[in-house]
Structure formats: structure tokens, C-alpha cells
Tab-separated table of C-alpha atoms and ligand atoms in Angstrom:
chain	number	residue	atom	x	y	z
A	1	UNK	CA	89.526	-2.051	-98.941
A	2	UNK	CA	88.242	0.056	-101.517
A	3	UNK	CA	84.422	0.983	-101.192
A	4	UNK	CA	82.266	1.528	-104.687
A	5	UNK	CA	79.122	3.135	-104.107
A	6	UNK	CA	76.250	3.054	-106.693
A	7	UNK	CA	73.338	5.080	-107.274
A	8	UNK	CA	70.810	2.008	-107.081
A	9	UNK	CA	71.256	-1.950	-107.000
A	10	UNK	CA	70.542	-2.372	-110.441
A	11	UNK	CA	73.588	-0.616	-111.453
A	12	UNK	CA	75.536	-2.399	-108.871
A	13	UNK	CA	74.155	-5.599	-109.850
A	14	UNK	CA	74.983	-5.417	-113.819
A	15	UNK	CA	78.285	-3.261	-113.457
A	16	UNK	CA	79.647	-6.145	-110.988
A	17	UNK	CA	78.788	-8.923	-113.453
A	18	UNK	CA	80.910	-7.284	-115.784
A	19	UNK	CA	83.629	-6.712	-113.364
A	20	UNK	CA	83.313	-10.444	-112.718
A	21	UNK	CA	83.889	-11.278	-116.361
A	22	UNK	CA	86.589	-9.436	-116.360
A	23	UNK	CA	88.605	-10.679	-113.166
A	24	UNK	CA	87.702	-14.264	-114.606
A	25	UNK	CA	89.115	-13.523	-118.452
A	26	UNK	CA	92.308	-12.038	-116.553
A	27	UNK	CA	92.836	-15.222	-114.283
A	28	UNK	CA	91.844	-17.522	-117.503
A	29	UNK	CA	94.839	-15.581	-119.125
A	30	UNK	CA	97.699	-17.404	-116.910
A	31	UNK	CA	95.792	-20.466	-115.474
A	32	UNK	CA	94.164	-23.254	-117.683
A	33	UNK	CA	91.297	-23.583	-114.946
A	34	UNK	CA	90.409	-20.680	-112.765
A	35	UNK	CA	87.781	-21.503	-109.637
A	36	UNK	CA	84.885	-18.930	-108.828
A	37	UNK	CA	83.281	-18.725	-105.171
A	38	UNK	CA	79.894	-17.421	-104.946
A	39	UNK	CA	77.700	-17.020	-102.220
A	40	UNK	CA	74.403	-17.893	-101.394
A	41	UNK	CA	71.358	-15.496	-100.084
A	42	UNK	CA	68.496	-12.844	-101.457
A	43	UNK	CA	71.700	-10.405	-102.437
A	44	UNK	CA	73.332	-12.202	-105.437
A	45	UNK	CA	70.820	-13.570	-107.593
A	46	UNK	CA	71.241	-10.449	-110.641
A	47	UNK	CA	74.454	-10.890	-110.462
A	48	UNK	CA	74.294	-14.643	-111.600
A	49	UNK	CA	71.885	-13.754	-114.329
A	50	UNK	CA	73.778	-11.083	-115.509
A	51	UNK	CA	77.261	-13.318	-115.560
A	52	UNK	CA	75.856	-16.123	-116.846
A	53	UNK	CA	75.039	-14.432	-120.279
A	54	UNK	CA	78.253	-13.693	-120.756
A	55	UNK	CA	80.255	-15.465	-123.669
A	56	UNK	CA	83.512	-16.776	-121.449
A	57	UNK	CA	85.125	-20.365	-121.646
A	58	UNK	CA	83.008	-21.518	-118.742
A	59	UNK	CA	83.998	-25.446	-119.297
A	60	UNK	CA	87.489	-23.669	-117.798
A	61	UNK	CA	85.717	-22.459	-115.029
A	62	UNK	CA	84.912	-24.939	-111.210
A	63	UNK	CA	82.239	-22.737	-109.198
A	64	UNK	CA	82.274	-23.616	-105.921
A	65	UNK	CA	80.367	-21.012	-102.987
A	66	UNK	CA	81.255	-19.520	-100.392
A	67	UNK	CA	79.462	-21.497	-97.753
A	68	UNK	CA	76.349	-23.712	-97.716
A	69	UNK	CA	73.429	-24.640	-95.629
A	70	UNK	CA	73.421	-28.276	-94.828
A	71	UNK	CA	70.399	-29.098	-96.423
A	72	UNK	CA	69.668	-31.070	-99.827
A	73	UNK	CA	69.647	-29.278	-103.107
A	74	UNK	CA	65.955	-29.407	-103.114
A	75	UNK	CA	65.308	-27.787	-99.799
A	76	UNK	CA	64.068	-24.362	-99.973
A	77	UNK	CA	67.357	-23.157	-98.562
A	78	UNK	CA	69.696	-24.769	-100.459
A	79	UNK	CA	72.487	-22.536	-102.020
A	80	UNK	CA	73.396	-24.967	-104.358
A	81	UNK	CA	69.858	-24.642	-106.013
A	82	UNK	CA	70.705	-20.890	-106.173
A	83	UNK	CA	73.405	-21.234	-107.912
A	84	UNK	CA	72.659	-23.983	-110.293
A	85	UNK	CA	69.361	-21.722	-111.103
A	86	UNK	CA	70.777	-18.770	-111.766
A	87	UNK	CA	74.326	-18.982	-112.428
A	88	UNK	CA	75.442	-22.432	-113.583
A	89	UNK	CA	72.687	-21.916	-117.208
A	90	UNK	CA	72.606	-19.660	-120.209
A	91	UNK	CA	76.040	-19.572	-121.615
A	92	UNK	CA	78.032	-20.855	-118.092
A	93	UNK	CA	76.250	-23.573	-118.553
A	94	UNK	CA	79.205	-25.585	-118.713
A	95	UNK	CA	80.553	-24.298	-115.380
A	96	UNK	CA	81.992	-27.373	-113.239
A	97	UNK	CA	80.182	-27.018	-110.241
A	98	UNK	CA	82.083	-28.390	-106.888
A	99	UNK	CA	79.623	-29.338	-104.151
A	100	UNK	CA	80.007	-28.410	-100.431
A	101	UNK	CA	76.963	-31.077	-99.415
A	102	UNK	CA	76.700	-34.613	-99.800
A	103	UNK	CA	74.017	-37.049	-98.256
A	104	UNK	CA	74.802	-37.418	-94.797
A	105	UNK	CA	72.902	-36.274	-91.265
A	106	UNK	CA	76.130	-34.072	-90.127
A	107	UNK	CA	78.483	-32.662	-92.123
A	108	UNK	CA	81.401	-33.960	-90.139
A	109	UNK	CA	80.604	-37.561	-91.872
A	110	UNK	CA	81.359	-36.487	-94.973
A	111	UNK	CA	83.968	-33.714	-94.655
A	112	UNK	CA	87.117	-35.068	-95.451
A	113	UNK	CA	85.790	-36.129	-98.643
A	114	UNK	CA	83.940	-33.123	-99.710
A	115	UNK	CA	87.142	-31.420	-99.057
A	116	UNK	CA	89.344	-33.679	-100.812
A	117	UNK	CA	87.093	-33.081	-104.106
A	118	UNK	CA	88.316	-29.646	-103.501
A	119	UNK	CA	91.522	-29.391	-103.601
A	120	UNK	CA	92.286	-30.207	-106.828
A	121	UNK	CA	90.380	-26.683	-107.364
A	122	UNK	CA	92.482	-24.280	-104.667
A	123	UNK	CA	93.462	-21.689	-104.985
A	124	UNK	CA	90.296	-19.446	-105.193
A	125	UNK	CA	90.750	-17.099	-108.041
A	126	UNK	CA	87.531	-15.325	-107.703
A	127	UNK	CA	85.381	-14.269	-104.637
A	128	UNK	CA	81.750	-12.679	-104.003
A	129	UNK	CA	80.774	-12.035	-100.716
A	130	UNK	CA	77.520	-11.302	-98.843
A	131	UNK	CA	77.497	-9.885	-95.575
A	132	UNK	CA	75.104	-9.819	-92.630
A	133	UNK	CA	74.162	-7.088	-90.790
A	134	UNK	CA	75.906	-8.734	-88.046
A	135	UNK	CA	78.700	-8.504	-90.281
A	136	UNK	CA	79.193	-12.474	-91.055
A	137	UNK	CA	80.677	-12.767	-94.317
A	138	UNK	CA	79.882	-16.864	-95.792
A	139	UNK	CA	79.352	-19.001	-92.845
A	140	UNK	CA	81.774	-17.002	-90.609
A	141	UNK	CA	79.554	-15.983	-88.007
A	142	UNK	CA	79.966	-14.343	-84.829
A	143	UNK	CA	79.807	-16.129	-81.486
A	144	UNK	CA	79.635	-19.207	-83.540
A	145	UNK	CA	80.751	-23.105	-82.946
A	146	UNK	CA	83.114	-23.124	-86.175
A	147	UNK	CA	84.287	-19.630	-85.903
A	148	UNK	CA	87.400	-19.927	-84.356
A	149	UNK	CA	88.533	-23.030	-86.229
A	150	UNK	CA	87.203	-21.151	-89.365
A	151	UNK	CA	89.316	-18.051	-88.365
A	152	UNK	CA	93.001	-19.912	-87.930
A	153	UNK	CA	95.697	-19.500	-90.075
A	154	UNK	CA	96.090	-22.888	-90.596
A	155	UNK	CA	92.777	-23.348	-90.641
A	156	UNK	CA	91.193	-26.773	-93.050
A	157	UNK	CA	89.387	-25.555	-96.809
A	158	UNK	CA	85.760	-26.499	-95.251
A	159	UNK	CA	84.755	-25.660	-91.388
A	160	UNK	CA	81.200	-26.588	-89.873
A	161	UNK	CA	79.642	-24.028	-88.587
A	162	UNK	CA	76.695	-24.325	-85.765
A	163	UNK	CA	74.863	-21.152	-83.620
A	164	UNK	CA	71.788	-22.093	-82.296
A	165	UNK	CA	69.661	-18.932	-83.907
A	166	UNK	CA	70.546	-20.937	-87.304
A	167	UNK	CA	68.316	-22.782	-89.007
A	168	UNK	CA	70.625	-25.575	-90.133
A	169	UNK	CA	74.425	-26.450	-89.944
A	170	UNK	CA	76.620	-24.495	-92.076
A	171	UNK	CA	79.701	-25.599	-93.682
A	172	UNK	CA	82.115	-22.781	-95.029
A	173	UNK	CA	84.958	-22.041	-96.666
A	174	UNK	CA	87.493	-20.739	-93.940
A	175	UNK	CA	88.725	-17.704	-93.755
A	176	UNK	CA	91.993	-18.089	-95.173
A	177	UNK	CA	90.766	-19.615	-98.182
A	178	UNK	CA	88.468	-16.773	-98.652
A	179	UNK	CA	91.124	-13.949	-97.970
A	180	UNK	CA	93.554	-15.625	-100.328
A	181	UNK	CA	91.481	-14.795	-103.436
A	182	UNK	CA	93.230	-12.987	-105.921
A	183	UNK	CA	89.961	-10.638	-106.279
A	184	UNK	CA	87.804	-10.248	-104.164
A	185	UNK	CA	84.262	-8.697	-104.208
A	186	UNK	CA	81.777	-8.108	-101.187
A	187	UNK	CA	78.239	-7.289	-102.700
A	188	UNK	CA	75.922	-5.752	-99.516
A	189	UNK	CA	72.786	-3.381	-100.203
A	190	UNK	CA	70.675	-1.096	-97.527
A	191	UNK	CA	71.971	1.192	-95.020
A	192	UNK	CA	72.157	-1.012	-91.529
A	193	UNK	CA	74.732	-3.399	-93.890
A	194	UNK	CA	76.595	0.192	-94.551
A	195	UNK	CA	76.840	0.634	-90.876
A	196	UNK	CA	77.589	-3.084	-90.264
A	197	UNK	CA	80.758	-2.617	-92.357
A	198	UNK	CA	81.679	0.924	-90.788
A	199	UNK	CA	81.424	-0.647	-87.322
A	200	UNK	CA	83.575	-3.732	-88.215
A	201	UNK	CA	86.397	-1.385	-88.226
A	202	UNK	CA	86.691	-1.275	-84.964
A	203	UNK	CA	86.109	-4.645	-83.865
A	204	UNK	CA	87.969	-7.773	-84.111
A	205	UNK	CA	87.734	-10.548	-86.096
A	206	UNK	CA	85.814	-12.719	-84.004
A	207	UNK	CA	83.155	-9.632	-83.224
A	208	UNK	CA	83.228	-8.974	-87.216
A	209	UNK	CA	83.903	-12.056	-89.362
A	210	UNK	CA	84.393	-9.807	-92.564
A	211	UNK	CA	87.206	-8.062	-91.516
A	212	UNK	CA	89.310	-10.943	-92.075
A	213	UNK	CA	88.526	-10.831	-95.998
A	214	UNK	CA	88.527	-7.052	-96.074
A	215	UNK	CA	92.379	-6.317	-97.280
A	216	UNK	CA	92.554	-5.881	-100.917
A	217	UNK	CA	88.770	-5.805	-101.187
A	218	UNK	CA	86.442	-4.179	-103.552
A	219	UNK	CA	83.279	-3.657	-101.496
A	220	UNK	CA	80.152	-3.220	-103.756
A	221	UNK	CA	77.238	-0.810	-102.520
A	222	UNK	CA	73.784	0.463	-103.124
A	223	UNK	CA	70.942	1.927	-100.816
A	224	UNK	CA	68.675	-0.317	-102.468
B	1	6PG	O1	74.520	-18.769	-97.194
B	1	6PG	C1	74.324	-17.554	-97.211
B	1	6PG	O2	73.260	-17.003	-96.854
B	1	6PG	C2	75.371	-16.614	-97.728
B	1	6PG	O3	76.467	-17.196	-98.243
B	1	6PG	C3	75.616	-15.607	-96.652
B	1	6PG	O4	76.943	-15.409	-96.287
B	1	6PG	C4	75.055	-14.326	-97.201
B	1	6PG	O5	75.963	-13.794	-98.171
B	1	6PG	C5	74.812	-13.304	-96.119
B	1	6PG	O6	74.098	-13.953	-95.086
B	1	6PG	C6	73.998	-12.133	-96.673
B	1	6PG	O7	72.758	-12.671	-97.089
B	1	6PG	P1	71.699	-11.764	-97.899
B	1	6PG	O8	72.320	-11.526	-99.246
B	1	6PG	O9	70.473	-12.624	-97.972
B	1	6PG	O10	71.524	-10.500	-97.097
């Protein structure tokens, strides 16, 4: 894991957009698609304005995130809005965008066919993470119905993910999937996310989902 701290998040924000468009020119180098997770949350959205003014062969590109609430893309807590908002416009515009929700009351209706839209897209090229304070990274959250199905090595692409202090259902991109990225990125701001991450150290996977995408990691920092 290498750690990058920045004097402010506005720094942070614009110098990892440019890090991004440069991880994504290298994969577009040796691959004739390259696939881009992103996640959802407060944390990400300069970064997605940023990267999305920048001139790269985007129709190359399938974005996909990281996890997603299971809620339409017109619900105030959709991820997919995020993305499509901020991200998938300007000149990435012609992103392909690969869904993680589709019409249905439970994700487990759905599943095998969200997944199998998916495939065609793996391996993950790219990665940005958030990161709770309770140091979930994506959906992967501690104590968690999903987590230890989202955790296995052999683990599926997508894993539902229920905890009853949730607001909805979560579906997520397992761990392995995550970990195998060539690059990955974890984007956190504020001290008590610092201290999240310096804790995890100690703890296991299941007590601190982001260790299991920490290895070969840049982790992105600011106070605020
Ligand atoms: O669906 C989501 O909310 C994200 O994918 C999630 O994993 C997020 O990255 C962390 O919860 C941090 O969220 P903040 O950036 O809002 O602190």
C-alpha cells in the first residue's frame, strides 16, 4: 500500500483525475477495451468532473462501480445517477456504462443476469475506492449478510449485501474482483477515515473489509 497525502482535497481531487487518465491511456495501450470501477458516495464526485473533461477514447472505455444501492436510478440514492451525472458527460460521454440494478424487488431475482452482462467486461482494469469510517470499502461491510460470500476466493463478480443499519440492499462487486485490478486507487478525506485505515492494520478482513484490496494500493488523502 502506498499512502499519498495532500495538502487539501482539491489537490487530491484534480491530481487523481489525472492519475486516472493516465492508468486508463496505459491499459488502453495493450487492451482494445479497458473497464473502469467507480464508486458511489459524497467523496468522488470532483473526481468525475475532473476525468470526464479529459480528451481519452471513452467509446473504449465500460464503467461499471464498485457497488450499488438497490434502488432505481431516480432515487435519491442511486449511484448510478452519480455516475451518469458526473462522470459518464463532457467528453466520456461515450463511456459504456454496465449496470449493477435492474427492475426487480430483490436483487437475487435478477443476479445471474446482471452478472452475466458483466462478464464480457472482467477483468477490472481500473479501481476507485471509498471507504467508511468503519472501514467498508464498496459494499463490503462489516458484520454484514454478504460479507463472507463477498470475501471468498472463489467468490461470484456481484454479492448482495444486507445489515440492518442500511438503508437499502446493496449489491457489490466481491472482493476478489476488486483486489484483482491492475490499479487501484482508494480516495478517503478527514481524519477519523485516516484512523479507520491505520486501525485496519491490525484487524482482519472480516473486522476491516478494505484490507482485502489494500496490496498494491495507492491510497489517496486529504484532511479536508
Ligand atoms: O455506495 C457507496 O456509498 C460507496 O460505493 C461506498 O463504498 C463509499 O465509497 C463509502 O461508503 C464512502 O462513502 P463517502 O464517500 O460518502 O464517505
Amino acid at each position: 500500500m502506498n499512502f499519498i497525502e495532500y495538502p487539501d482535497a482539491d489537490i487530491m481531487m484534480m491530481d487523481l483525475a489525472n492519475v486516472l487518465a493516465e492508468d486508463l491511456t496505459d491499459a488502453l495501450h495493450s487492451k482494445d477495451r479497458v473497464t473502469f470501477a467507480v464508486p458511489g458516495g459524497t467523496t468522488p464526485g470532483p473526481v468525475f468532473d475532473a476525468l470526464s473533461a479529459v480528451d481519452l477514447p471513452w467509446d473504449r472505455v465500460n464503467v461499471m462501480l464498485t457497488d450499488e444501492r438497490w434502488v432505481p436510478e431516480d432515487h435519491e440514492r442511486s449511484n448510478t445517477a452519480l455516475v451518469k451525472a458526473r462522470l459518464i458527460t463532457n467528453r466520456a460521454l461515450g463511456a459504456r456504462f454496465l449496470p449493477f440494478y435492474a427492475p426487480a424487488e430483490q436483487p437475487e431475482e435478477v443476479l445471474a443476469d446482471v452478472e452475466a452482462a458483466l462478464l464480457g467486461a472482467m477483468p477490472v482494469d481500473v479501481v476507485v475506492l471509498g471507504m467508511g469510517a468503519d472501514m467498508h470499502t464498496a459494499s463490503l461491510f462489516p458484520d454484514s449478510d454478504g460479507l463472507e460470500n463477498a470475501l471468498a476466493a472463489d467468490a461470484p463478480v456481484l454479492v448482495p449485501v444486507r445489515k440492518p443499519d442500511l438503508p437499502d440492499v446493496r449489491i457489490t462487486l466481491s472482493a476478489r474482483v476488486l483486489d484483482s485490478a491492475l490499479r487501484k486507487h482508494v480516495l478517503i478525506k478527514g481524519d477519523d477515515k485516516k484512523a479507520a485505515l491505520e486501525k485496519a492494520h491490525g484487524l482482519s478482513r472480516r473486522e476491516a473489509p478494505i484490507k482485502a484490496v489494500l496490496d498494491g494500493a495507492d491510497v489517496h488523502w486529504a484532511k479536508e
